[in-house]
Amino acid sequence: MDDTQQITEDEFKRLADFLYRRTGMVFTETKRYYVERRIIERIVATSSRSFAGYFAYLRSETRNEVEHLINAFTVNETYFYREDHQLACLSSDLLKERVTAKRPGDTIRIWSVPCSTGEEPYSIAIWLLENWKDVDAYDIEIVGSDIDTRVLEAAAEGIFGKRALMRLSPELIERYFHGLDDERWQILEDLRQSVRFSRVNLIETKETRPQGRFDVIFCRNVLIYFDDESRRIAAENLYDNLLPGGFICLGHTESMSRISPLFEVCRYSGAIVYRRPQELRA
Amino acid sequence: MPLIRKPASPPETPAPDDRNIAEMLIEGSDDERWTAARRTTLLPEALPLLTTALSKERIARVREAIFTALAKMGSSESAAVIIPYLRSDDAAQRTAALDALRAMPGAAAVHLPGLLKDADADVRLLACEIARVLPADDASRLLEELIERELNPNVCAAAIEVLAETGTAASLKVLGQCATRFPEEPFLAFAIKTARDRIGSR
């Protein structure tokens, strides 16, 4: 099959159903052209002779093809203030609820996992400094974790290029970064010291447990890649890592309801998030 | 710059002593039973402990952790502990059992031929969904055999829905025969047409 061919409507539906069941991603007919191009790219890349051959290869989970296909559909690039509606929800709703049971000076713990090269945990820090009026009233501990120690080293170094900063205004860049040259900026030392980084595999309880419990966890666009068993274990680990009443934010294509019944769905004006219940449910 | 780095906060829930896990799993508080269920797989006697705990447990999240522990063990024996809960009168328990079995496809596959021949049509229907997580060839073979002998149109429909994903041209004959066996079931005719279109579109 070459990249000039098309897939049929039934083939599209067959693949869309599979992807929904496997990942929760929803592709309707309106996205058909977008999806079709990427499927054909993967068919060509895997040297499959037909859609049927590719679909069998995809279902066999050979060579992480599901992961490759998801990557073809998703924006893998990480940058500051990505999905900032969740950051707005954090400052306007989630923290407001979390501090009702806290006193000024208490600790608020926020976990970004996986944090990749640090854009998300630093974004949380900057967002709170800029948008949360009570930021000075509490001790805020931000932890960024990832399975990959190389990205953690880069995160701690805090050096970013233009594309990573594309959503930040010049004023914010001026306030929180210093330029190294025309193409690179480094997070200010004080801000770098405000985020602690640690290596964690989300499906290893012995690695997640030592991180302690958090008020809010950002766990975006990673569960989508896990198989059923790994997702169950990760969801239970995340539950353990949340304080009762604590919140978890997933990527916009993800739904915890599909993964685990442990959490409550919370709908806010800016985002849907999930909460560890305050009281145990029978 | 008011954000300041905090020293790492200590974990608030120290891991229980392994000696106490068995005791906690049955007699502990809700939190202790949850924690113990998540650690039981470390113990050599995990399977009988989890079997007993599951039969007694009434708290949904602890049951969920027990199901996950059994799925993590991933053995034919641990799958066998879960299977009776497919017959539960409680829909949440049936779903939890189904999800757990789907998370251990290799172990569940051992029991699948028997489940697809179960006397209870509801169990056969749920078993079709377990087949979905098997390799396509295995799933299709089992479901085609089921459809050939199945008398319950709802079970056939469940099998056909999965076959629409896993099936090949070789499945079309069985689908055609099924359509002729249930001419009075329009929903089945629709399901069969959809499956045939998807399988046979190329």
Short mmCIF file of N, CA, C and O in Angstrom, two decimals, chain B residues 105-167:
data_model
loop_
_atom_site.label_atom_id
_atom_site.label_comp_id
_atom_site.label_asym_id
_atom_site.label_seq_id
_atom_site.Cartn_x
_atom_site.Cartn_y
_atom_site.Cartn_z
N PRO B 105 -4.82 -11.08 30.06
CA PRO B 105 -5.32 -11.86 28.92
C PRO B 105 -4.74 -13.26 28.82
O PRO B 105 -5.47 -14.21 28.49
N GLY B 106 -3.47 -13.43 29.10
CA GLY B 106 -2.86 -14.76 28.99
C GLY B 106 -3.50 -15.74 29.95
O GLY B 106 -3.81 -16.88 29.59
N ALA B 107 -3.70 -15.30 31.18
CA ALA B 107 -4.29 -16.18 32.19
C ALA B 107 -5.77 -16.40 31.93
O ALA B 107 -6.28 -17.52 32.09
N ALA B 108 -6.46 -15.37 31.51
CA ALA B 108 -7.90 -15.50 31.25
C ALA B 108 -8.15 -16.43 30.05
O ALA B 108 -9.15 -17.14 30.00
N ALA B 109 -7.22 -16.41 29.09
CA ALA B 109 -7.40 -17.21 27.88
C ALA B 109 -7.53 -18.69 28.20
O ALA B 109 -8.24 -19.42 27.50
N VAL B 110 -6.85 -19.13 29.24
CA VAL B 110 -6.90 -20.56 29.62
C VAL B 110 -8.34 -20.97 29.93
O VAL B 110 -8.75 -22.08 29.64
N HIS B 111 -9.09 -20.06 30.53
CA HIS B 111 -10.46 -20.37 30.97
C HIS B 111 -11.51 -20.03 29.93
O HIS B 111 -12.68 -20.38 30.10
N LEU B 112 -11.10 -19.34 28.89
CA LEU B 112 -12.09 -18.79 27.98
C LEU B 112 -12.93 -19.84 27.25
O LEU B 112 -14.16 -19.68 27.15
N PRO B 113 -12.34 -20.93 26.74
CA PRO B 113 -13.19 -21.92 26.06
C PRO B 113 -14.31 -22.42 26.97
O PRO B 113 -15.45 -22.57 26.51
N GLY B 114 -14.01 -22.63 28.23
CA GLY B 114 -15.03 -23.07 29.18
C GLY B 114 -16.07 -21.99 29.42
O GLY B 114 -17.28 -22.28 29.48
N LEU B 115 -15.64 -20.76 29.55
CA LEU B 115 -16.59 -19.66 29.79
C LEU B 115 -17.52 -19.47 28.60
O LEU B 115 -18.70 -19.14 28.77
N LEU B 116 -17.00 -19.66 27.42
CA LEU B 116 -17.83 -19.49 26.23
C LEU B 116 -18.84 -20.64 26.07
O LEU B 116 -19.74 -20.56 25.23
N LYS B 117 -18.66 -21.70 26.86
CA LYS B 117 -19.62 -22.81 26.84
C LYS B 117 -20.42 -22.86 28.13
O LYS B 117 -21.15 -23.82 28.38
N ASP B 118 -20.30 -21.84 28.95
CA ASP B 118 -20.97 -21.83 30.25
C ASP B 118 -22.50 -21.95 30.08
O ASP B 118 -23.06 -21.46 29.09
N ALA B 119 -23.13 -22.57 31.06
CA ALA B 119 -24.59 -22.74 30.99
C ALA B 119 -25.32 -21.40 31.10
O ALA B 119 -26.47 -21.27 30.62
N ASP B 120 -24.69 -20.43 31.70
CA ASP B 120 -25.30 -19.12 31.94
C ASP B 120 -25.01 -18.19 30.74
O ASP B 120 -23.84 -17.87 30.46
N ALA B 121 -26.07 -17.78 30.06
CA ALA B 121 -25.88 -16.93 28.86
C ALA B 121 -25.18 -15.61 29.21
O ALA B 121 -24.41 -15.08 28.40
N ASP B 122 -25.44 -15.07 30.40
CA ASP B 122 -24.79 -13.82 30.79
C ASP B 122 -23.28 -13.99 30.89
O ASP B 122 -22.51 -13.08 30.55
N VAL B 123 -22.85 -15.13 31.37
CA VAL B 123 -21.41 -15.40 31.47
C VAL B 123 -20.82 -15.54 30.06
O VAL B 123 -19.73 -15.01 29.77
N ARG B 124 -21.53 -16.25 29.19
CA ARG B 124 -21.03 -16.39 27.81
C ARG B 124 -20.91 -15.01 27.15
O ARG B 124 -19.96 -14.72 26.43
N LEU B 125 -21.89 -14.17 27.44
CA LEU B 125 -21.89 -12.82 26.86
C LEU B 125 -20.67 -12.01 27.34
O LEU B 125 -19.95 -11.39 26.55
N LEU B 126 -20.40 -12.07 28.64
CA LEU B 126 -19.24 -11.35 29.17
C LEU B 126 -17.94 -11.94 28.65
O LEU B 126 -16.96 -11.23 28.40
N ALA B 127 -17.94 -13.26 28.47
CA ALA B 127 -16.72 -13.93 28.00
C ALA B 127 -16.33 -13.44 26.60
O ALA B 127 -15.15 -13.41 26.25
N CYS B 128 -17.32 -13.04 25.81
CA CYS B 128 -17.00 -12.50 24.48
C CYS B 128 -16.10 -11.27 24.60
O CYS B 128 -15.19 -11.06 23.79
N GLU B 129 -16.35 -10.45 25.61
CA GLU B 129 -15.52 -9.26 25.80
C GLU B 129 -14.11 -9.62 26.25
O GLU B 129 -13.16 -8.90 25.95
N ILE B 130 -13.98 -10.71 26.99
CA ILE B 130 -12.63 -11.16 27.37
C ILE B 130 -11.87 -11.59 26.12
O ILE B 130 -10.68 -11.34 25.98
N ALA B 131 -12.59 -12.21 25.18
CA ALA B 131 -11.95 -12.66 23.94
C ALA B 131 -11.32 -11.49 23.18
O ALA B 131 -10.32 -11.65 22.47
N ARG B 132 -11.89 -10.31 23.36
CA ARG B 132 -11.41 -9.15 22.61
C ARG B 132 -9.93 -8.85 22.89
O ARG B 132 -9.23 -8.30 22.03
N VAL B 133 -9.44 -9.19 24.07
CA VAL B 133 -8.05 -8.86 24.40
C VAL B 133 -7.08 -9.96 23.98
O VAL B 133 -5.87 -9.84 24.19
N LEU B 134 -7.58 -11.02 23.38
CA LEU B 134 -6.69 -12.08 22.89
C LEU B 134 -6.13 -11.71 21.52
O LEU B 134 -6.67 -10.83 20.83
N PRO B 135 -5.07 -12.39 21.09
CA PRO B 135 -4.61 -12.22 19.71
C PRO B 135 -5.78 -12.49 18.75
O PRO B 135 -6.62 -13.36 19.01
N ALA B 136 -5.82 -11.74 17.66
CA ALA B 136 -6.98 -11.77 16.77
C ALA B 136 -7.34 -13.18 16.30
O ALA B 136 -8.52 -13.55 16.27
N ASP B 137 -6.34 -13.97 15.93
CA ASP B 137 -6.63 -15.32 15.41
C ASP B 137 -7.31 -16.18 16.46
O ASP B 137 -8.28 -16.90 16.16
N ASP B 138 -6.80 -16.10 17.69
CA ASP B 138 -7.38 -16.91 18.77
C ASP B 138 -8.81 -16.46 19.08
O ASP B 138 -9.72 -17.28 19.23
N ALA B 139 -8.98 -15.15 19.16
CA ALA B 139 -10.30 -14.61 19.47
C ALA B 139 -11.30 -15.00 18.38
O ALA B 139 -12.42 -15.45 18.68
N SER B 140 -10.91 -14.83 17.14
CA SER B 140 -11.83 -15.12 16.04
C SER B 140 -12.23 -16.59 16.02
O SER B 140 -13.40 -16.93 15.83
N ARG B 141 -11.26 -17.47 16.21
CA ARG B 141 -11.56 -18.91 16.19
C ARG B 141 -12.57 -19.27 17.29
O ARG B 141 -13.57 -19.94 17.04
N LEU B 142 -12.31 -18.78 18.49
CA LEU B 142 -13.21 -19.08 19.61
C LEU B 142 -14.61 -18.51 19.38
O LEU B 142 -15.63 -19.17 19.66
N LEU B 143 -14.66 -17.31 18.85
CA LEU B 143 -15.97 -16.66 18.67
C LEU B 143 -16.74 -17.27 17.50
O LEU B 143 -17.97 -17.38 17.55
N GLU B 144 -16.01 -17.65 16.47
CA GLU B 144 -16.70 -18.32 15.34
C GLU B 144 -17.31 -19.65 15.81
O GLU B 144 -18.45 -19.98 15.45
N GLU B 145 -16.56 -20.37 16.63
CA GLU B 145 -17.09 -21.63 17.16
C GLU B 145 -18.32 -21.38 18.03
O GLU B 145 -19.30 -22.12 17.98
N LEU B 146 -18.24 -20.32 18.81
CA LEU B 146 -19.38 -19.97 19.67
C LEU B 146 -20.60 -19.64 18.82
O LEU B 146 -21.71 -20.15 19.08
N ILE B 147 -20.41 -18.80 17.82
CA ILE B 147 -21.55 -18.35 17.01
C ILE B 147 -22.21 -19.55 16.32
O ILE B 147 -23.44 -19.62 16.19
N GLU B 148 -21.41 -20.51 15.92
CA GLU B 148 -21.96 -21.68 15.22
C GLU B 148 -22.92 -22.49 16.09
O GLU B 148 -23.88 -23.08 15.61
N ARG B 149 -22.64 -22.51 17.40
CA ARG B 149 -23.48 -23.36 18.27
C ARG B 149 -24.45 -22.56 19.14
O ARG B 149 -25.34 -23.13 19.75
N GLU B 150 -24.29 -21.24 19.20
CA GLU B 150 -25.01 -20.42 20.17
C GLU B 150 -26.49 -20.27 19.79
O GLU B 150 -26.83 -19.97 18.64
N LEU B 151 -27.36 -20.43 20.78
CA LEU B 151 -28.80 -20.30 20.56
C LEU B 151 -29.35 -18.95 21.03
O LEU B 151 -30.47 -18.60 20.70
N ASN B 152 -28.58 -18.26 21.83
CA ASN B 152 -29.04 -16.99 22.39
C ASN B 152 -28.60 -15.82 21.49
O ASN B 152 -27.40 -15.59 21.31
N PRO B 153 -29.56 -15.08 20.91
CA PRO B 153 -29.17 -14.02 19.97
C PRO B 153 -28.34 -12.89 20.63
O PRO B 153 -27.50 -12.28 19.96
N ASN B 154 -28.55 -12.64 21.92
CA ASN B 154 -27.76 -11.59 22.59
C ASN B 154 -26.29 -11.99 22.71
O ASN B 154 -25.40 -11.16 22.57
N VAL B 155 -26.07 -13.26 22.97
CA VAL B 155 -24.68 -13.73 23.04
C VAL B 155 -24.05 -13.67 21.66
O VAL B 155 -22.89 -13.25 21.50
N CYS B 156 -24.83 -14.07 20.66
CA CYS B 156 -24.32 -13.96 19.28
C CYS B 156 -23.94 -12.52 18.97
O CYS B 156 -22.88 -12.24 18.37
N ALA B 157 -24.79 -11.59 19.37
CA ALA B 157 -24.52 -10.18 19.07
C ALA B 157 -23.23 -9.72 19.73
O ALA B 157 -22.43 -8.98 19.13
N ALA B 158 -23.01 -10.17 20.98
CA ALA B 158 -21.77 -9.79 21.67
C ALA B 158 -20.56 -10.35 20.94
O ALA B 158 -19.54 -9.68 20.78
N ALA B 159 -20.68 -11.59 20.51
CA ALA B 159 -19.56 -12.22 19.78
C ALA B 159 -19.32 -11.52 18.45
O ALA B 159 -18.17 -11.30 18.04
N ILE B 160 -20.39 -11.17 17.79
CA ILE B 160 -20.26 -10.53 16.47
C ILE B 160 -19.61 -9.15 16.59
O ILE B 160 -18.78 -8.75 15.76
N GLU B 161 -19.93 -8.46 17.66
CA GLU B 161 -19.33 -7.13 17.85
C GLU B 161 -17.81 -7.24 17.99
O GLU B 161 -17.06 -6.42 17.46
N VAL B 162 -17.38 -8.26 18.72
CA VAL B 162 -15.93 -8.45 18.87
C VAL B 162 -15.32 -8.93 17.55
O VAL B 162 -14.24 -8.50 17.15
N LEU B 163 -16.05 -9.82 16.89
CA LEU B 163 -15.56 -10.34 15.61
C LEU B 163 -15.40 -9.22 14.58
O LEU B 163 -14.55 -9.31 13.69
N ALA B 164 -16.20 -8.18 14.70
CA ALA B 164 -16.05 -7.05 13.78
C ALA B 164 -14.67 -6.43 13.90
O ALA B 164 -14.15 -5.83 12.96
N GLU B 165 -14.07 -6.59 15.09
CA GLU B 165 -12.71 -6.06 15.28
C GLU B 165 -11.64 -7.08 14.92
O GLU B 165 -10.63 -6.75 14.30
N THR B 166 -11.88 -8.34 15.32
CA THR B 166 -10.80 -9.33 15.19
C THR B 166 -10.91 -10.16 13.91
O THR B 166 -9.92 -10.77 13.50
N GLY B 167 -12.08 -10.20 13.30
CA GLY B 167 -12.35 -11.17 12.25
C GLY B 167 -11.61 -10.92 10.94
O GLY B 167 -11.07 -9.84 10.70
#
